[in-house]
């Protein structure tokens, strides 16, 4: 399968090259030239498959001709072997026809493990085959860093460097990253904020001459196509468990960079009957404003109790826009050019299509805390703040009570003790057993000034020969 850029001016690439490339040279994001589709009969025949078997069915067409069936199944099996629950993505019922899809059963307690365990194993496979070594460089405000490190720590051909803003990630998040002591894993605590980390990243991807001979950078943020692709699977998995495809299912998704919910949109395009797709945002609500008022304008970042959704601009939204504008790369290029001023407006047609596909809702911190408290008091089910936003958005926007509503639970509550305490819990939620000793583990990280040369020098000198 070939992959093309949303801005229409970059050469098309194979699957493996897309995974190693990140942003397209024209500034766009890569998407498949043609999305695979499945008939209702074919989807129905998958009832009862394990998560790993289903993942194979869905991912295989995307990698056809490049990765053999047996290699693909092995990559998938390895990626989900470290999950704590045999179902991988278990469903928990919270009300009549309302379900939570627990996507936090992976090694770092956030849904990002679904994509990053897979990406790590995929990179390992591709790099071994090519006898190539790469440097993974990423910036994190919390969950991405730990999931990327867990995904790459066992990869011989990868050295990974993760930048986080010094003293600005939670203790659980920092410990999860910095207590991985293998010699290909490096954490940099930058004396600055998350934006500073991202700027370092951008500059380094733009000019990679600081790297040792023969090395290139690979991106693991959510613009990496493999991450989106791996996330399509759990939409099918949940729908099949709840009577799909014979009946439609709705999903509500706590949304930041638009990667997770975009995978849901793709599932629908590939043939899965999905009724509603709900974009749930915190006070950083650019997507909610866009869908409800055609107001896609940058606003100052608000630090919320759901920090993994604290974004000013959702990068994967461009992939949706590409489809809404009938895959016209020049239209997207123009739109993104307009957006440099800080805002853009969708055409009437694009807005109408977006509204037909998505509902949206926004919650502030106070409302989020109320939801966590209320659901715990009624059901003794403890939500993390991101999931709470998703659940409430589902309840507020739901059109049809007969259609099962699935809320994606993106993190375990133990990752976000501050919100949980504010919701009236008198103890921090317990970490799962495999992490109970997290706070006793030894840490290693390098504190560096907000100085590009210093960061690049650190990286260059720690890449293994
Ligand atoms: C990353 C993250 C999100 C947002 O996902 P996107 O794909 O960026 O929309 C939501 N919740 C948690 C806990 C996350 O880590």
XYZ file of C-alpha atoms and ligand atoms in Angstrom:
480
model
C 0.000 0.000 0.000
C 1.143 3.527 -0.819
C 0.925 6.495 1.536
C 0.384 10.087 0.411
C 0.727 13.493 2.056
C -2.272 15.597 3.081
C -0.667 18.589 1.356
C -0.237 16.890 -1.979
C 3.354 17.874 -2.734
C 5.445 15.056 -1.278
C 6.300 11.806 -3.036
C 4.234 8.806 -1.990
C 5.960 6.283 0.260
C 5.753 2.621 1.208
C 4.437 1.615 4.651
C 7.883 1.034 6.139
C 9.233 4.337 4.879
C 6.241 6.184 6.298
C 6.904 4.699 9.722
C 10.504 5.953 9.619
C 9.668 9.364 8.145
C 7.284 11.266 10.427
C 6.116 14.503 8.798
C 6.041 14.625 5.004
C 8.610 16.997 3.439
C 5.770 19.341 2.355
C 4.712 19.691 6.003
C 1.707 17.381 5.621
C 0.815 14.089 7.316
C 0.846 10.737 5.576
C -2.371 8.788 5.027
C -3.061 5.613 3.015
C -3.733 6.308 -0.638
C -6.756 4.057 -0.322
C -8.346 2.826 2.883
C -9.040 -0.920 3.042
C -12.717 -1.741 3.551
C -14.432 -4.825 4.967
C -17.914 -6.166 4.164
C -20.454 -6.671 6.946
C -20.219 -10.433 6.402
C -16.463 -10.364 6.781
C -16.635 -8.283 9.966
C -19.355 -10.585 11.334
C -17.079 -13.577 10.776
C -14.607 -12.112 13.303
C -16.904 -12.521 16.313
C -15.032 -14.412 19.011
C -11.496 -13.679 17.770
C -8.910 -12.754 20.368
C -7.649 -9.185 20.391
C -4.421 -10.315 18.733
C -6.227 -12.273 15.999
C -8.506 -9.356 15.270
C -5.569 -6.937 15.164
C -4.014 -9.094 12.472
C -7.160 -8.957 10.294
C -7.349 -5.187 10.514
C -3.669 -4.308 10.182
C -2.689 -6.811 7.460
C -4.055 -4.814 4.482
C -2.086 -1.730 5.596
C 1.256 -3.550 5.474
C 0.527 -5.890 2.569
C 3.530 -6.733 0.447
C 6.031 -5.468 3.034
C 5.589 -7.539 6.187
C 4.777 -11.241 5.973
C 1.701 -12.636 7.736
C 3.746 -14.639 10.202
C 5.996 -11.688 11.051
C 2.981 -9.423 11.507
C 1.236 -11.864 13.823
C 4.453 -12.239 15.848
C 4.808 -8.435 16.176
C 1.196 -8.175 17.336
C 1.444 -11.066 19.797
C 4.564 -9.597 21.367
C 3.015 -6.136 21.599
C 0.039 -7.234 23.685
C 1.752 -9.903 25.791
C 2.571 -7.414 28.550
C -1.027 -6.356 29.174
C -2.433 -7.223 32.574
C -5.892 -8.323 31.398
C -6.382 -11.320 29.083
C -9.060 -9.423 27.178
C -6.434 -6.700 26.472
C -9.251 -4.132 26.197
C -11.984 -5.207 28.656
C -15.449 -3.608 28.702
C -17.103 -2.582 31.969
C -20.777 -1.660 32.066
C -21.618 1.572 33.894
C -25.300 2.044 33.008
C -27.975 0.663 30.687
C -26.312 0.337 27.278
C -23.327 2.364 28.491
C -19.826 0.905 28.679
C -16.277 1.846 29.565
C -13.564 0.360 27.354
C -10.578 0.035 29.677
C -7.575 0.879 27.538
C -5.211 1.236 30.494
C -4.226 -2.402 31.027
C -0.839 -1.975 29.342
C 2.553 -1.478 31.007
C 2.274 2.312 31.563
C -1.434 2.517 32.453
C -2.504 4.692 29.513
C -4.039 3.852 26.141
C -0.844 4.987 24.423
C 0.580 1.528 25.152
C -1.697 0.070 22.469
C 0.098 2.054 19.801
C 3.580 2.359 21.251
C 4.104 -1.278 22.223
C 3.201 -2.081 18.632
C 5.355 0.700 17.167
C 8.406 -0.408 19.176
C 8.144 -3.984 17.930
C 7.399 -2.837 14.408
C 10.470 -0.577 14.332
C 12.590 -3.385 15.733
C 11.418 -5.649 12.917
C 11.955 -3.097 10.135
C 15.373 -1.997 11.413
C 16.684 -5.549 11.830
C 15.571 -6.400 8.319
C 17.361 -3.329 6.951
C 20.329 -3.649 9.278
C 19.767 -0.014 10.247
C 20.008 1.876 13.540
C 17.960 4.947 14.431
C 17.530 7.495 17.183
C 14.041 7.984 18.564
C 13.554 11.484 19.893
C 10.344 12.584 21.573
C 8.913 15.281 23.805
C 6.321 14.529 26.437
C 4.047 16.291 28.857
C 3.393 12.955 30.508
C 1.974 9.771 29.008
C 3.704 9.582 25.623
C 7.209 9.468 27.067
C 6.708 6.498 29.336
C 4.751 4.546 26.726
C 7.438 5.224 24.092
C 10.211 4.166 26.464
C 8.378 0.953 27.358
C 7.842 0.310 23.663
C 11.492 0.816 22.680
C 13.498 -0.338 25.695
C 14.084 -3.828 24.284
C 14.980 -2.688 20.753
C 18.644 -3.265 19.927
C 18.630 -0.878 16.974
C 17.072 2.091 18.776
C 18.511 4.674 21.137
C 15.658 6.662 22.642
C 15.807 10.195 24.071
C 12.739 11.688 25.716
C 12.543 15.323 26.763
C 10.179 16.355 29.523
C 9.766 19.771 31.181
C 11.780 19.657 34.419
C 9.515 19.528 37.505
C 6.380 19.822 35.372
C 5.268 16.210 34.939
C 3.588 14.258 37.719
C 5.670 12.041 40.018
C 4.089 8.873 38.658
C 4.739 9.954 35.087
C 8.363 10.921 35.759
C 9.130 7.753 37.709
C 7.691 5.596 34.936
C 10.168 7.132 32.505
C 13.250 7.623 34.611
C 13.284 4.249 36.372
C 13.960 2.400 33.111
C 17.709 1.968 33.431
C 18.661 0.154 30.228
C 21.542 1.755 28.338
C 19.542 2.716 25.240
C 17.035 4.814 27.231
C 17.749 8.454 28.101
C 15.560 11.015 29.808
C 16.289 14.714 29.526
C 14.613 17.037 32.026
C 14.642 20.360 30.242
C 14.635 23.579 32.263
C 11.629 24.970 30.401
C 8.036 24.094 29.533
C 6.531 21.536 27.148
C 6.603 24.015 24.266
C 10.352 24.451 24.763
C 10.735 20.665 24.571
C 8.735 20.593 21.355
C 10.786 23.390 19.855
C 13.972 21.416 20.545
C 12.364 18.475 18.820
C 11.292 20.458 15.787
C 14.711 22.045 15.367
C 16.440 18.677 15.699
C 14.205 16.962 13.129
C 14.738 19.911 10.795
C 18.527 19.661 10.885
C 19.819 16.236 11.901
C 23.498 16.948 11.214
C 24.285 16.691 14.950
C 23.721 12.925 14.838
C 26.530 10.418 14.371
C 27.134 9.273 10.790
C 24.416 7.039 9.362
C 21.754 7.755 12.002
C 18.390 9.418 11.523
C 15.669 10.544 13.892
C 12.347 8.719 14.118
C 9.225 10.336 15.577
C 6.958 8.503 17.989
C 4.351 11.216 18.530
C 0.817 10.620 17.355
C 1.461 11.832 13.812
C 3.256 8.506 13.266
C 0.870 6.510 11.091
C 1.523 3.213 12.899
C 0.062 4.662 16.074
C -3.214 5.594 14.408
C -3.391 2.253 12.634
C -2.952 0.204 15.825
C -5.745 2.166 17.490
C -8.341 1.232 14.867
C -8.396 -2.305 16.264
C -10.109 -1.627 19.580
C -13.092 0.067 17.933
C -13.783 -3.163 16.045
C -13.069 -5.228 19.153
C -15.561 -3.338 21.338
C -18.217 -3.283 18.624
C -17.923 -7.038 18.018
C -18.230 -7.707 21.740
C -21.459 -5.680 21.911
C -23.375 -7.160 18.988
C -21.758 -5.401 16.045
C -21.759 -5.282 13.123
C -25.419 -6.387 13.233
C -26.177 -3.235 15.209
C -24.412 0.126 15.296
C -22.303 1.242 18.270
C -21.393 4.766 19.431
C -18.092 5.894 20.914
C -17.028 8.808 23.079
C -13.330 9.690 23.097
C -11.339 11.992 25.422
C -9.492 13.959 22.779
C -6.229 15.895 22.602
C -4.236 15.560 19.412
C -7.151 13.873 17.576
C -5.205 10.630 17.070
C -7.431 8.307 19.062
C -10.776 9.496 17.710
C -9.388 9.705 14.182
C -8.805 5.952 14.439
C -12.523 5.615 15.252
C -13.396 7.625 12.173
C -11.195 5.297 10.107
C -12.924 2.238 11.590
C -16.215 3.687 10.383
C -14.824 4.389 6.899
C -13.532 0.803 6.777
C -17.028 -0.580 7.246
C -17.739 -0.722 10.976
C -21.277 0.560 11.662
C -20.662 3.435 14.074
C -23.547 5.727 14.968
C -22.077 8.592 17.015
C -18.457 9.612 17.483
C -18.174 12.077 20.353
C -15.192 14.418 20.636
C -14.765 15.107 24.359
C -12.451 17.976 25.307
C -11.338 19.779 28.442
C -11.063 23.597 28.595
C -8.565 23.412 25.722
C -11.508 23.118 23.397
C -10.402 24.078 19.884
C -12.091 20.991 18.405
C -15.360 21.549 20.254
C -15.390 25.182 19.123
C -14.628 24.127 15.576
C -17.493 21.609 15.375
C -20.038 23.746 17.231
C -19.167 27.272 15.987
C -16.706 26.854 13.093
C -14.190 28.563 15.388
C -10.848 26.827 14.841
C -8.666 29.429 16.517
C -5.633 29.064 18.744
C -6.141 30.119 22.347
C -3.685 30.235 25.198
C -2.992 26.877 26.801
C -4.890 26.140 30.012
C -3.247 23.731 32.460
C -6.040 21.359 33.439
C -6.514 18.319 35.660
C -6.522 16.232 32.467
C -3.035 17.243 31.257
C -2.794 14.688 28.443
C -5.495 16.643 26.631
C -3.888 20.055 27.176
C -3.193 21.083 23.607
C -3.714 24.288 21.651
C -3.872 22.652 18.208
C -4.715 19.027 17.358
C -2.234 17.934 14.713
C -4.125 14.877 13.444
C -7.162 17.020 12.619
C -5.390 17.749 9.337
C -5.900 14.108 8.352
C -9.654 14.498 8.762
C -9.666 17.812 6.896
C -7.970 16.088 3.975
C -11.007 13.792 3.643
C -13.528 16.580 4.308
C -11.989 18.498 1.391
C -12.240 15.450 -0.901
C -8.505 14.741 -0.569
C -7.533 17.969 -2.284
C -3.966 18.563 -1.067
C -3.812 22.114 -2.387
C -6.936 23.067 -0.396
C -5.325 21.715 2.783
C -2.098 23.528 2.037
C -4.068 26.777 1.712
C -6.069 26.091 4.879
C -2.892 25.474 6.868
C -1.359 28.604 5.388
C -4.415 30.566 6.625
C -4.102 28.941 10.037
C -0.661 30.489 10.502
C -2.554 33.668 11.420
C -4.019 31.736 14.371
C -7.425 30.758 13.024
C -9.161 29.140 10.086
C -12.713 28.586 8.907
C -14.069 25.424 7.371
C -16.095 25.648 4.171
C -19.851 25.114 4.581
C -19.565 21.705 2.994
C -16.624 20.593 5.167
C -18.347 21.836 8.311
C -21.566 20.015 7.426
C -19.636 16.784 6.860
C -17.750 17.209 10.144
C -21.020 17.734 12.002
C -22.584 14.675 10.389
C -19.620 12.589 11.577
C -18.931 14.003 15.051
C -20.672 15.325 18.127
C -18.625 17.346 20.594
C -18.691 18.479 24.205
C -16.381 20.353 26.574
C -15.873 20.069 30.347
C -13.849 22.283 32.668
C -11.976 21.017 35.745
C -14.839 21.600 38.150
C -17.258 19.591 36.043
C -14.646 16.866 35.625
C -14.256 16.526 39.389
C -18.034 16.399 39.832
C -18.264 13.516 37.366
C -15.512 11.515 39.094
C -17.255 12.020 42.453
C -20.731 11.241 41.180
C -19.759 8.073 39.311
C -17.799 6.805 42.305
C -20.686 7.492 44.685
C -23.233 5.816 42.414
C -21.224 2.915 41.039
C -17.997 2.627 43.072
C -16.139 2.918 39.786
C -13.187 5.297 39.919
C -12.613 7.262 36.726
C -9.433 9.059 35.790
C -10.045 12.707 34.802
C -9.662 12.094 31.038
C -12.174 9.257 31.075
C -14.557 11.320 33.193
C -14.642 13.918 30.427
C -15.391 11.223 27.860
C -18.195 9.705 29.924
C -19.932 12.984 30.639
C -19.626 14.090 27.005
C -21.300 10.810 26.030
C -24.156 11.359 28.454
C -24.709 14.956 27.316
C -24.633 14.362 23.571
C -26.246 10.953 23.234
C -28.999 10.765 20.620
C -30.281 7.227 20.905
C -30.456 5.212 24.135
C -30.908 1.959 22.185
C -27.465 2.216 20.620
C -24.697 0.991 22.949
C -22.384 3.866 23.943
C -18.738 2.974 24.581
C -16.533 5.492 26.408
C -12.845 4.998 25.830
C -10.997 4.992 29.149
C -7.583 6.370 28.305
C -5.814 6.146 31.667
C -5.840 4.399 35.039
C -6.891 6.711 37.892
C -3.636 6.031 39.774
C -1.832 8.088 37.147
C -3.741 11.217 38.109
C -4.031 11.251 41.920
C -4.537 15.025 42.106
C -7.878 14.978 40.312
C -8.986 11.901 42.192
C -8.222 13.535 45.559
C -10.104 16.646 44.546
C -13.078 14.419 43.809
C -13.202 13.437 47.462
C -11.106 10.287 47.645
C -9.208 10.358 50.923
C -6.398 8.136 49.605
C -4.439 8.157 46.373
C -5.692 5.311 44.153
C -3.420 2.279 44.408
C -1.008 1.517 41.601
C -1.494 -1.924 40.073
C 0.578 -4.714 41.544
C 3.385 -4.665 38.953
C 4.061 -1.036 39.797
C 3.492 -1.041 43.524
C 7.203 -0.393 44.163
C 7.435 2.445 41.592
C 8.386 5.059 44.167
C 11.246 2.963 45.526
C 12.830 2.434 42.115
C 16.111 4.080 41.239
C 15.869 6.978 38.763
C 18.219 8.296 36.115
C 17.778 11.504 34.144
C 19.808 14.431 32.927
C 18.773 17.983 33.761
C 19.717 20.304 30.895
C 19.334 24.005 30.154
C 17.002 25.223 27.433
C 19.893 25.180 24.998
C 19.615 23.326 21.706
C 23.360 22.775 21.339
C 23.594 21.253 24.814
C 20.681 18.902 24.165
C 22.080 17.796 20.819
C 25.542 17.306 22.273
C 24.076 15.101 25.005
C 22.229 13.008 22.430
C 25.174 12.665 20.047
C 27.481 11.550 22.845
C 25.048 8.934 24.207
C 24.092 7.197 20.960
C 25.626 3.719 21.140
C 28.081 2.758 18.422
C -2.778 11.104 24.863
C -3.978 11.011 25.769
C -5.252 11.483 25.364
C -5.488 12.176 24.036
O -5.375 11.318 22.940
P -5.237 11.927 21.450
O -4.967 10.770 20.583
O -4.070 12.886 21.523
O -6.500 12.621 21.137
C -6.317 11.321 26.238
N -6.146 10.755 27.462
C -4.950 10.294 27.879
C -4.842 9.714 29.231
C -3.827 10.407 27.051
O -2.632 9.948 27.482
